[in-house]
XYZ file of C-alpha atoms in Angstrom:
656
model
C 8.019 0.325 -63.078
C 7.097 -3.216 -62.160
C 9.985 -5.751 -61.830
C 10.672 -8.288 -64.553
C 11.627 -11.833 -63.596
C 13.053 -14.535 -65.824
C 12.264 -18.162 -64.834
C 14.695 -20.639 -66.383
C 13.079 -24.033 -65.907
C 11.466 -26.841 -67.870
C 7.667 -26.772 -68.080
C 5.908 -28.453 -65.166
C 3.789 -27.905 -62.041
C 6.668 -26.279 -60.150
C 7.278 -23.645 -62.854
C 3.532 -23.046 -63.144
C 3.197 -22.356 -59.406
C 6.167 -19.984 -59.354
C 4.786 -18.183 -62.383
C 1.363 -17.786 -60.707
C 2.926 -16.646 -57.425
C 5.049 -13.912 -59.085
C 2.276 -12.960 -61.483
C -0.140 -12.506 -58.540
C 2.057 -9.590 -57.430
C 1.630 -7.809 -60.758
C 5.217 -8.554 -61.777
C 6.195 -9.344 -65.346
C 7.313 -12.965 -65.622
C 9.298 -14.356 -68.585
C 9.899 -18.070 -69.179
C 12.949 -19.669 -70.778
C 14.339 -23.171 -71.249
C 18.031 -23.682 -72.014
C 21.041 -21.350 -72.310
C 20.176 -20.004 -75.771
C 16.675 -18.861 -74.737
C 18.103 -17.429 -71.512
C 20.769 -15.270 -73.182
C 18.282 -14.153 -75.870
C 15.792 -13.020 -73.212
C 18.498 -11.142 -71.288
C 19.611 -9.238 -74.439
C 16.351 -8.549 -76.291
C 13.565 -8.509 -73.664
C 12.762 -5.498 -71.480
C 15.256 -5.000 -68.671
C 15.361 -8.168 -66.559
C 15.887 -7.504 -62.867
C 16.232 -11.045 -61.555
C 16.896 -14.512 -63.018
C 15.749 -17.608 -61.047
C 16.907 -21.073 -62.036
C 17.348 -24.490 -60.392
C 20.825 -25.687 -59.418
C 20.653 -28.461 -62.020
C 20.409 -25.973 -64.891
C 23.478 -24.080 -63.660
C 25.654 -27.173 -63.186
C 24.659 -28.452 -66.662
C 26.242 -25.403 -68.326
C 29.760 -26.767 -67.897
C 32.158 -24.805 -70.136
C 29.381 -22.385 -71.225
C 29.262 -20.713 -67.824
C 31.209 -17.777 -69.306
C 28.383 -17.077 -71.805
C 25.886 -16.793 -68.956
C 28.274 -14.596 -66.975
C 28.628 -12.146 -69.845
C 24.869 -12.061 -70.530
C 24.109 -11.316 -66.866
C 26.709 -8.544 -66.790
C 25.302 -6.906 -69.958
C 21.708 -7.040 -68.679
C 22.608 -6.029 -65.118
C 20.386 -8.841 -63.786
C 20.866 -10.638 -60.483
C 21.063 -14.453 -60.561
C 19.249 -16.441 -57.866
C 19.542 -20.215 -57.687
C 17.210 -22.744 -56.092
C 19.608 -25.150 -54.337
C 19.981 -27.051 -51.067
C 22.633 -25.845 -48.617
C 24.908 -28.832 -49.327
C 25.309 -27.858 -53.005
C 25.842 -24.112 -52.646
C 29.591 -24.186 -52.065
C 30.145 -26.260 -55.214
C 27.984 -23.866 -57.258
C 30.122 -20.951 -56.116
C 33.160 -22.540 -57.780
C 31.568 -22.437 -61.265
C 32.580 -18.804 -61.729
C 29.015 -17.498 -62.217
C 28.054 -14.610 -59.884
C 25.168 -15.934 -57.766
C 23.414 -13.128 -55.888
C 21.367 -15.416 -53.617
C 19.886 -18.826 -52.998
C 16.375 -20.184 -52.461
C 15.892 -23.451 -50.566
C 13.833 -26.155 -52.346
C 12.238 -27.017 -48.988
C 10.785 -23.541 -48.523
C 7.056 -22.996 -48.899
C 5.684 -21.111 -51.895
C 5.283 -17.991 -49.769
C 8.842 -18.234 -48.463
C 10.202 -18.441 -52.027
C 8.170 -15.371 -52.983
C 9.510 -13.441 -49.998
C 13.096 -14.442 -50.828
C 12.732 -13.205 -54.430
C 11.142 -9.978 -53.196
C 14.196 -9.364 -51.006
C 16.478 -10.009 -53.999
C 14.850 -7.386 -56.230
C 16.552 -3.979 -56.500
C 15.578 -1.554 -53.777
C 15.137 1.386 -56.121
C 13.561 1.894 -59.530
C 10.878 -0.830 -59.287
C 7.531 -1.115 -57.559
C 7.394 -4.554 -55.913
C 3.957 -4.156 -54.314
C 0.816 -5.264 -56.243
C -1.247 -2.296 -57.537
C -4.479 -3.956 -56.436
C -3.965 -6.733 -53.909
C -6.166 -9.795 -54.206
C -8.991 -9.881 -51.628
C -9.179 -13.343 -50.015
C -11.967 -14.343 -47.621
C -11.005 -17.182 -45.230
C -13.936 -18.940 -43.519
C -12.574 -21.315 -40.856
C -13.913 -22.110 -37.373
C -10.646 -23.697 -36.132
C -8.503 -20.759 -34.895
C -5.254 -22.703 -35.356
C -5.847 -23.546 -39.028
C -7.265 -20.092 -39.642
C -4.077 -18.517 -38.297
C -1.858 -20.942 -40.236
C -3.612 -20.117 -43.504
C -3.300 -16.384 -42.815
C 0.444 -16.846 -42.193
C 0.784 -18.809 -45.445
C -0.874 -15.966 -47.378
C 1.039 -13.152 -45.625
C 4.063 -13.165 -48.034
C 1.694 -12.533 -50.978
C 0.518 -9.230 -49.424
C -3.090 -10.145 -50.214
C -5.931 -8.432 -48.415
C -7.065 -11.304 -46.176
C -10.450 -11.250 -44.427
C -11.303 -13.900 -41.836
C -14.594 -15.254 -40.500
C -15.181 -17.803 -37.730
C -18.214 -19.486 -39.341
C -20.168 -19.681 -42.585
C -22.810 -17.155 -41.636
C -20.208 -14.554 -40.715
C -18.333 -15.257 -43.950
C -21.499 -14.763 -46.041
C -22.229 -11.440 -44.359
C -18.601 -10.300 -44.838
C -18.644 -11.353 -48.515
C -21.788 -9.303 -49.187
C -20.170 -6.216 -47.641
C -16.593 -6.524 -49.001
C -16.954 -8.471 -52.316
C -13.893 -10.774 -52.119
C -11.971 -11.931 -55.164
C -11.806 -15.530 -53.890
C -13.190 -17.512 -50.906
C -11.496 -20.342 -48.962
C -14.011 -22.135 -46.706
C -13.962 -25.155 -44.397
C -16.778 -27.626 -45.139
C -17.628 -28.200 -41.443
C -18.501 -24.948 -39.662
C -21.239 -23.954 -37.217
C -24.385 -22.131 -38.386
C -23.479 -22.415 -42.074
C -21.084 -25.070 -43.400
C -18.797 -24.634 -46.409
C -21.156 -26.403 -48.834
C -24.105 -24.205 -47.928
C -21.895 -21.085 -47.930
C -20.794 -21.881 -51.501
C -24.417 -22.476 -52.539
C -25.476 -19.145 -51.012
C -22.696 -17.322 -52.880
C -23.672 -18.947 -56.171
C -27.280 -17.820 -55.728
C -26.248 -14.204 -55.049
C -26.056 -12.272 -58.341
C -23.144 -10.082 -57.180
C -21.076 -12.998 -55.806
C -22.026 -15.805 -58.179
C -18.730 -15.573 -60.142
C -16.423 -15.518 -57.067
C -14.207 -18.640 -57.026
C -14.766 -20.823 -53.919
C -12.234 -23.364 -52.615
C -13.488 -25.868 -50.032
C -11.089 -27.367 -47.471
C -11.095 -29.890 -44.659
C -8.603 -31.601 -42.341
C -9.056 -34.966 -44.063
C -8.646 -35.847 -47.727
C -11.935 -35.517 -49.681
C -13.701 -38.722 -50.638
C -16.070 -39.351 -53.529
C -19.050 -37.951 -51.606
C -17.123 -34.769 -50.742
C -16.152 -34.181 -54.371
C -19.686 -34.847 -55.595
C -21.123 -32.396 -53.054
C -18.527 -29.769 -54.018
C -19.476 -30.124 -57.692
C -23.177 -29.901 -56.861
C -22.826 -26.569 -55.072
C -20.510 -25.106 -57.755
C -17.211 -25.090 -55.808
C -14.024 -24.596 -57.796
C -12.129 -27.235 -55.882
C -11.892 -29.317 -52.715
C -8.459 -29.722 -51.116
C -7.124 -31.111 -47.878
C -5.584 -28.489 -45.666
C -2.227 -29.226 -44.016
C 0.121 -27.455 -41.667
C 2.078 -25.910 -44.558
C -1.067 -25.041 -46.573
C 0.933 -25.004 -49.860
C -1.733 -27.123 -51.555
C -4.454 -24.637 -50.581
C -2.349 -21.666 -51.709
C -1.517 -23.344 -55.033
C -5.198 -23.983 -55.791
C -6.046 -20.425 -54.734
C -3.486 -18.975 -57.180
C -4.719 -21.149 -60.036
C -8.365 -20.241 -59.511
C -7.573 -16.523 -59.082
C -5.589 -16.586 -62.335
C -8.373 -18.478 -64.164
C -10.606 -15.434 -63.736
C -13.816 -17.095 -62.565
C -15.583 -20.122 -61.122
C -17.128 -23.140 -62.720
C -20.553 -22.491 -64.273
C -22.948 -21.515 -61.479
C -25.876 -23.845 -60.869
C -29.179 -22.686 -62.332
C -31.672 -21.739 -59.575
C -33.829 -24.725 -58.875
C -31.397 -27.140 -60.579
C -29.990 -28.252 -57.212
C -32.989 -29.606 -55.345
C -33.110 -29.276 -51.582
C -33.734 -32.958 -50.986
C -30.517 -34.349 -52.587
C -28.509 -31.637 -50.912
C -29.902 -32.433 -47.477
C -29.444 -36.141 -48.157
C -25.826 -35.542 -49.017
C -25.334 -33.472 -45.855
C -26.849 -36.255 -43.746
C -24.474 -38.741 -45.363
C -21.581 -36.393 -44.632
C -22.607 -36.053 -40.990
C -23.092 -39.795 -40.655
C -19.577 -40.331 -41.897
C -18.158 -37.752 -39.475
C -20.096 -39.295 -36.582
C -18.725 -42.718 -37.542
C -15.204 -41.329 -37.472
C -15.825 -39.815 -34.038
C -17.218 -43.094 -32.699
C -14.195 -44.978 -34.043
C -11.861 -42.423 -32.440
C -13.718 -42.851 -29.148
C -13.395 -46.649 -29.347
C -9.689 -46.335 -30.116
C -9.272 -43.998 -27.141
C -11.066 -46.478 -24.837
C -8.913 -49.356 -26.112
C -5.767 -47.294 -25.642
C -6.792 -46.365 -22.099
C -7.542 -50.010 -21.287
C -4.113 -51.059 -22.611
C -2.516 -48.341 -20.489
C -4.300 -49.621 -17.369
C -3.219 -53.189 -18.087
C 0.399 -52.103 -18.558
C 0.332 -50.069 -15.332
C -1.297 -52.828 -13.277
C 0.929 -55.574 -14.709
C 4.219 -53.689 -14.527
C 6.851 -54.664 -11.976
C 7.929 -51.032 -11.928
C 6.010 -48.139 -10.443
C 4.476 -45.649 -12.890
C 4.210 -41.914 -12.218
C 2.502 -39.077 -14.092
C 3.194 -35.450 -13.214
C 0.921 -32.606 -14.357
C 3.588 -29.904 -14.609
C 1.123 -27.015 -14.850
C -1.414 -28.322 -12.319
C 1.419 -29.563 -10.043
C -0.402 -32.841 -9.273
C 1.618 -36.079 -9.208
C 0.044 -39.521 -9.736
C 1.652 -42.686 -8.338
C 0.441 -46.071 -9.565
C -0.763 -48.697 -7.033
C 2.382 -50.742 -7.721
C 4.622 -47.807 -6.779
C 2.675 -47.217 -3.555
C 2.863 -50.943 -2.744
C 6.610 -50.918 -3.430
C 7.045 -48.330 -0.674
C 4.477 -49.865 1.700
C 2.096 -46.909 1.302
C -1.659 -46.526 0.959
C -3.160 -43.940 -1.451
C -4.015 -41.642 1.451
C -0.387 -41.728 2.652
C 0.877 -39.892 -0.465
C -0.093 -36.239 -0.953
C 0.222 -36.412 -4.739
C 2.646 -33.499 -5.203
C 6.247 -33.109 -6.316
C 7.213 -31.891 -2.840
C 5.746 -35.069 -1.305
C 7.874 -37.145 -3.687
C 11.081 -35.202 -2.991
C 10.434 -35.491 0.759
C 10.707 -39.278 0.421
C 14.012 -39.071 -1.483
C 17.122 -39.570 0.651
C 18.531 -36.149 1.663
C 21.861 -36.960 -0.019
C 20.101 -37.701 -3.352
C 17.413 -35.001 -3.269
C 19.448 -32.259 -4.950
C 20.526 -34.520 -7.825
C 16.919 -35.640 -8.507
C 15.554 -32.070 -8.456
C 18.375 -30.917 -10.748
C 17.743 -33.771 -13.223
C 14.027 -32.880 -13.380
C 14.789 -29.196 -13.961
C 17.353 -29.877 -16.702
C 14.964 -32.225 -18.515
C 12.113 -29.697 -18.434
C 14.258 -26.704 -19.412
C 16.928 -28.210 -21.682
C 15.497 -31.576 -22.748
C 18.399 -33.570 -21.282
C 17.776 -37.243 -20.534
C 16.019 -37.927 -17.216
C 17.593 -41.183 -15.975
C 18.579 -41.080 -12.287
C 19.343 -43.397 -9.376
C 18.312 -42.512 -5.835
C 16.988 -43.904 -2.560
C 13.318 -43.700 -1.555
C 12.059 -43.982 2.018
C 9.837 -46.998 2.692
C 6.916 -46.822 5.108
C 9.034 -48.731 7.676
C 11.686 -45.984 7.573
C 14.271 -47.965 5.591
C 15.449 -46.726 2.189
C 15.008 -48.632 -1.071
C 17.475 -48.231 -3.950
C 15.578 -47.101 -7.066
C 16.123 -46.025 -10.667
C 13.762 -43.691 -12.511
C 13.313 -42.688 -16.146
C 10.834 -40.233 -17.611
C 9.981 -37.910 -20.465
C 8.047 -34.659 -20.761
C 5.153 -34.001 -23.128
C 5.384 -30.508 -24.603
C 2.965 -28.157 -26.352
C 3.421 -26.575 -29.784
C 5.751 -23.948 -28.280
C 7.989 -26.521 -26.592
C 6.670 -25.811 -23.094
C 6.343 -28.922 -20.857
C 2.741 -29.812 -19.999
C 3.168 -33.122 -18.208
C 5.874 -35.650 -17.531
C 5.556 -39.397 -17.012
C 7.888 -42.295 -16.344
C 8.708 -45.297 -14.165
C 10.444 -45.976 -10.850
C 12.005 -49.411 -10.392
C 13.135 -50.934 -7.081
C 16.663 -52.315 -7.595
C 17.489 -52.952 -3.925
C 17.550 -56.720 -4.379
C 19.526 -56.475 -7.615
C 22.139 -54.297 -5.914
C 22.375 -56.767 -3.028
C 22.885 -59.649 -5.439
C 25.428 -57.590 -7.372
C 27.422 -56.852 -4.215
C 27.262 -60.498 -3.138
C 28.366 -61.632 -6.588
C 31.222 -59.153 -6.606
C 32.275 -60.324 -3.126
C 32.033 -63.975 -4.228
C 34.266 -63.236 -7.208
C 36.761 -61.512 -4.911
C 36.770 -64.448 -2.495
C 37.119 -66.905 -5.383
C 40.082 -65.026 -6.836
C 41.703 -64.891 -3.420
C 41.119 -68.621 -2.982
C 42.696 -69.410 -6.355
C 45.776 -67.416 -5.391
C 46.015 -69.193 -2.019
C 45.387 -72.607 -3.585
C 48.157 -72.031 -6.112
C 50.515 -71.076 -3.280
C 49.504 -74.053 -1.114
C 50.003 -76.500 -3.968
C 53.259 -74.916 -5.110
C 54.909 -75.081 -1.651
C 54.887 -78.904 -1.187
C 55.673 -79.388 -4.859
C 58.798 -77.234 -4.518
C 59.875 -79.044 -1.365
C 59.257 -82.425 -2.976
C 61.269 -81.459 -6.046
C 64.214 -80.308 -3.903
C 64.215 -83.581 -1.948
C 64.069 -85.688 -5.108
C 66.743 -83.608 -6.887
C 69.023 -83.722 -3.838
C 68.697 -87.483 -3.471
C 69.248 -88.019 -7.208
C 72.391 -85.873 -7.124
C 73.733 -87.750 -4.120
C 73.164 -91.111 -5.810
C 74.842 -89.860 -9.006
C 77.982 -88.332 -7.549
C 78.603 -90.479 -4.471
C 79.705 -94.011 -4.560
C 77.703 -94.848 -1.500
C 74.795 -93.058 0.276
C 74.177 -93.680 3.937
C 70.860 -95.505 4.483
C 69.870 -93.029 7.207
C 70.278 -90.057 4.852
C 68.262 -91.778 2.130
C 65.550 -92.707 4.614
C 65.264 -89.110 5.865
C 64.915 -87.824 2.296
C 62.250 -90.382 1.462
C 60.308 -89.651 4.666
C 60.391 -85.906 3.922
C 59.289 -86.521 0.327
C 56.475 -88.765 1.517
C 55.329 -86.021 3.894
C 55.089 -83.538 1.016
C 53.258 -86.073 -1.154
C 50.784 -86.642 1.686
C 50.286 -82.901 2.015
C 49.565 -82.640 -1.711
C 47.170 -85.573 -1.493
C 45.321 -83.922 1.402
C 45.009 -80.664 -0.508
C 43.678 -82.364 -3.641
C 41.297 -84.520 -1.587
C 40.018 -81.426 0.162
C 39.374 -79.649 -3.129
C 37.538 -82.641 -4.589
C 35.522 -83.076 -1.422
C 34.433 -79.425 -1.412
C 33.437 -79.687 -5.080
C 31.152 -82.618 -4.220
C 29.788 -80.995 -1.066
C 28.765 -77.924 -3.057
C 26.363 -79.914 -5.267
C 24.981 -82.379 -2.687
C 25.281 -83.427 0.940
C 28.065 -85.903 1.781
C 27.145 -89.559 1.551
C 27.290 -91.164 4.995
C 28.104 -94.739 5.999
C 26.257 -94.891 9.340
C 27.434 -97.345 11.994
C 27.600 -97.341 15.785
C 30.606 -95.142 16.594
C 32.097 -94.066 19.941
C 32.833 -90.341 19.604
C 35.308 -90.454 22.512
C 37.346 -93.169 20.812
C 37.368 -91.200 17.527
C 38.730 -88.193 19.471
C 41.476 -90.298 21.097
C 42.499 -91.776 17.713
C 42.757 -88.328 16.093
C 44.727 -86.969 19.063
C 47.207 -89.813 18.625
C 47.687 -89.021 14.927
C 48.162 -85.269 15.484
C 50.258 -85.417 18.666
C 53.560 -85.221 16.796
C 52.468 -82.083 14.871
C 51.129 -80.542 18.083
C 54.432 -81.203 19.866
C 56.346 -79.472 17.043
C 54.042 -76.449 17.513
C 54.574 -76.479 21.278
C 50.959 -77.432 22.010
C 49.820 -79.932 24.630
C 46.603 -81.832 23.800
C 44.393 -82.263 26.873
C 41.234 -84.427 26.979
C 39.536 -82.938 30.027
C 36.305 -84.869 30.088
C 35.727 -88.023 28.110
C 32.911 -90.435 28.674
C 31.859 -93.139 26.181
C 29.433 -91.546 23.716
C 28.100 -93.982 21.089
C 25.871 -92.837 18.197
C 24.849 -93.624 14.612
C 27.495 -91.714 12.674
C 29.975 -92.010 9.810
C 33.318 -92.808 11.497
C 35.474 -91.506 8.608
C 33.582 -88.203 8.326
C 33.534 -87.777 12.099
C 37.306 -88.232 12.135
C 37.607 -85.452 9.501
C 35.610 -83.109 11.759
C 37.772 -83.796 14.832
C 40.995 -83.627 12.781
C 40.184 -80.236 11.348
C 39.235 -78.806 14.747
C 42.505 -80.016 16.260
C 44.637 -78.856 13.313
C 43.003 -75.419 13.478
C 43.533 -75.149 17.249
C 47.230 -76.028 16.900
C 47.687 -73.728 13.923
C 46.219 -70.619 15.560
C 47.330 -71.298 19.148
C 50.978 -72.468 18.959
C 52.807 -72.855 22.245
C 49.576 -73.143 24.249
C 47.423 -76.098 25.359
C 44.441 -77.337 23.381
C 41.561 -78.684 25.474
C 38.947 -81.214 24.313
C 35.719 -82.356 25.975
C 33.173 -85.047 25.068
C 29.820 -84.797 26.863
C 26.216 -85.601 26.164
C 22.897 -87.045 27.252
C 20.607 -89.770 25.977
C 19.805 -87.848 22.762
C 22.734 -85.574 21.915
C 26.516 -85.760 21.982
C 28.678 -82.658 22.460
C 32.283 -82.226 21.283
C 34.033 -79.057 22.435
C 37.540 -77.975 21.309
C 39.103 -74.919 22.961
C 42.367 -73.177 22.060
C 44.105 -70.152 23.636
C 45.405 -68.575 20.446
C 44.695 -65.422 18.457
C 40.898 -65.735 18.461
C 38.483 -64.520 15.770
C 37.426 -60.935 15.015
C 33.696 -60.354 15.778
C 32.927 -59.257 12.211
C 34.342 -62.531 10.821
C 32.372 -64.949 13.006
C 29.095 -64.808 11.058
C 30.504 -65.972 7.714
C 33.135 -68.306 9.123
C 31.539 -71.507 7.785
C 31.022 -70.228 4.232
C 33.047 -71.568 1.332
C 36.429 -69.813 0.799
C 35.845 -67.702 3.939
C 38.913 -66.942 6.036
C 39.129 -65.465 9.519
C 42.782 -64.449 9.174
C 44.910 -62.835 6.414
C 46.360 -65.243 3.849
C 49.782 -63.616 4.053
C 50.158 -64.697 7.721
C 48.489 -68.120 7.707
C 48.281 -70.781 5.032
C 45.362 -72.986 4.171
C 42.608 -72.939 1.548
C 39.804 -71.627 3.731
C 37.725 -74.758 3.055
C 38.113 -76.738 6.271
C 35.324 -75.142 8.290
C 33.029 -75.295 5.247
C 33.634 -79.067 4.971
C 33.178 -79.451 8.731
C 29.874 -77.572 8.655
C 28.514 -79.619 5.738
C 29.473 -82.925 7.436
C 27.893 -81.938 10.756
C 24.816 -80.643 8.935
C 24.477 -83.961 7.055
C 24.459 -85.774 10.425
C 21.586 -83.522 11.538
C 23.837 -81.654 13.955
C 25.023 -78.107 14.525
C 28.386 -76.405 14.936
C 28.960 -73.101 16.732
C 31.906 -70.939 17.741
C 32.541 -68.473 20.533
C 35.653 -66.363 20.584
C 37.350 -63.435 22.242
C 39.990 -61.874 20.055
C 43.464 -62.464 21.528
C 42.174 -65.092 23.988
C 41.322 -68.045 21.764
C 38.225 -69.710 20.331
C 35.912 -72.557 21.312
C 34.156 -74.735 18.707
C 31.138 -76.775 19.834
C 29.694 -79.633 17.754
C 26.254 -81.040 18.680
C 25.299 -84.395 17.117
C 22.033 -86.391 17.492
C 22.995 -89.840 18.763
C 20.232 -91.526 16.753
C 21.694 -90.310 13.460
C 20.335 -87.885 10.819
C 16.544 -87.310 11.171
C 15.934 -87.845 7.429
C 17.554 -91.272 7.517
C 15.772 -92.191 10.745
C 12.416 -91.538 9.069
């Protein structure tokens, strides 16, 4: 006994296709719309084995779900529902026993196979008594296989031919029930195959469906009508459109009226074929032009990119490096072997394992390939690089090739480290500056508060005590003024060179004047100032700025060499004057000498020595503005010697 199916669905193309698909198996198919027709069919029709309905029909029942449940139980029929996965749980709560589900996204063949699995295993014959014989004529093996897979669930007898001539020979031997043929095939195309079948008395009534990879245009449809084809449809990867047309034509029981011999003249047919070929050739030429344009754009991108481009043939194991990538590493094309091993050999040994692992994981698992590593330059040094890439895979997911970029970020990393160090130095300076400003402010406040309290509570304050308080307060005010002046001066020096008021100045006299002003502070620190060699040395300089240079050198020498002598020398010749200041203090660590004259740079820890770390920067900028140079030599633990060289004729730019 053949199975009986009941389709509960409103009339439309979808119901028609399901009806044709089930009917092609020789099954009995009943149609119903609405609950009343459904229950009537279950009670009065021959035994129904399976009911198929959309989810919308089931949810629309509402309170009448019990009627359907009773009708299904009386008939002993299984209920299958066409519903997406997201709706199935909600349908289960309606109280209607659902035996199975069919996904709306499934192909026509997949739906048929699902219903076949839902039919009872015993008591019915689910195989067609005489399977439909389908002849597939297709020269593309991929589309031929896809169409055969689409027809497999129908259990048709499928015959395949690789060209039109082979299909015609097979049709004459096996007499197919329907033919599906591609219009472009070697030896005999689909149009001519259809014409040959129509002119064969035994095969003239066999339905013929023509297919092609592109949608048919007006010329295609006219040609198909001229040769007596039943339809022309675009084939796709799912092939549902081809299968649907095949079922309709097989159910119709015959082709369109066959052309009368002689009615289709050879000349119009050949003309149409020439037009068809011209159109195909035009499409090929356009595709070739597009490919050339795409290749040219690729070359422009590669040549104009700041990053290096690589392309790895995974199967052939060849690796291409763009000229920019070779240039980035100082290589010539002949210096790179063009293999993955040659690339990995240039990766730093510490990074090689990570790079190889990232490549393997991307090829095998599809994880993102985005790595940082070091590449060896031709000069032996390593460049910091980042690389990104992606694999191109075949239809089975196997990687065929992989391409990407390599960017040199060495300079960016250097700038990043310098910026981070500058931020650190700035933050340290701000902390020191706050401390330096807070210290004299606190001392000044204590002096003022103490004096105010004495004046308030005492009838008379000794003049000496008041004078000492005012002198101490003035000293703190002067210290604050010096700090603020230094900060403002550095701010100006950062944007432009100091403005100089050039006059004839005796460097030796400037040194003596500064020594006189700092002698008291030096005595408090236990330092003796010694001018070892001093000859008159007159030059075109700014006296005020020159005094700032000498003052800072002396203050530094006293600060870092307390209890020990500080020696000064003034020498020179007709062109250059030399000022040398030597202390015997703690000295400077070798690794701190190079950056000593940079802004905020400090040669000693802030917790042990005060100061803003701006003095030597100001000194360097002033000497530089005069066209001179400043240098330092030091032995840690034995002191430091600062040497200032100044052109006696003044700055070269101003001389010109």
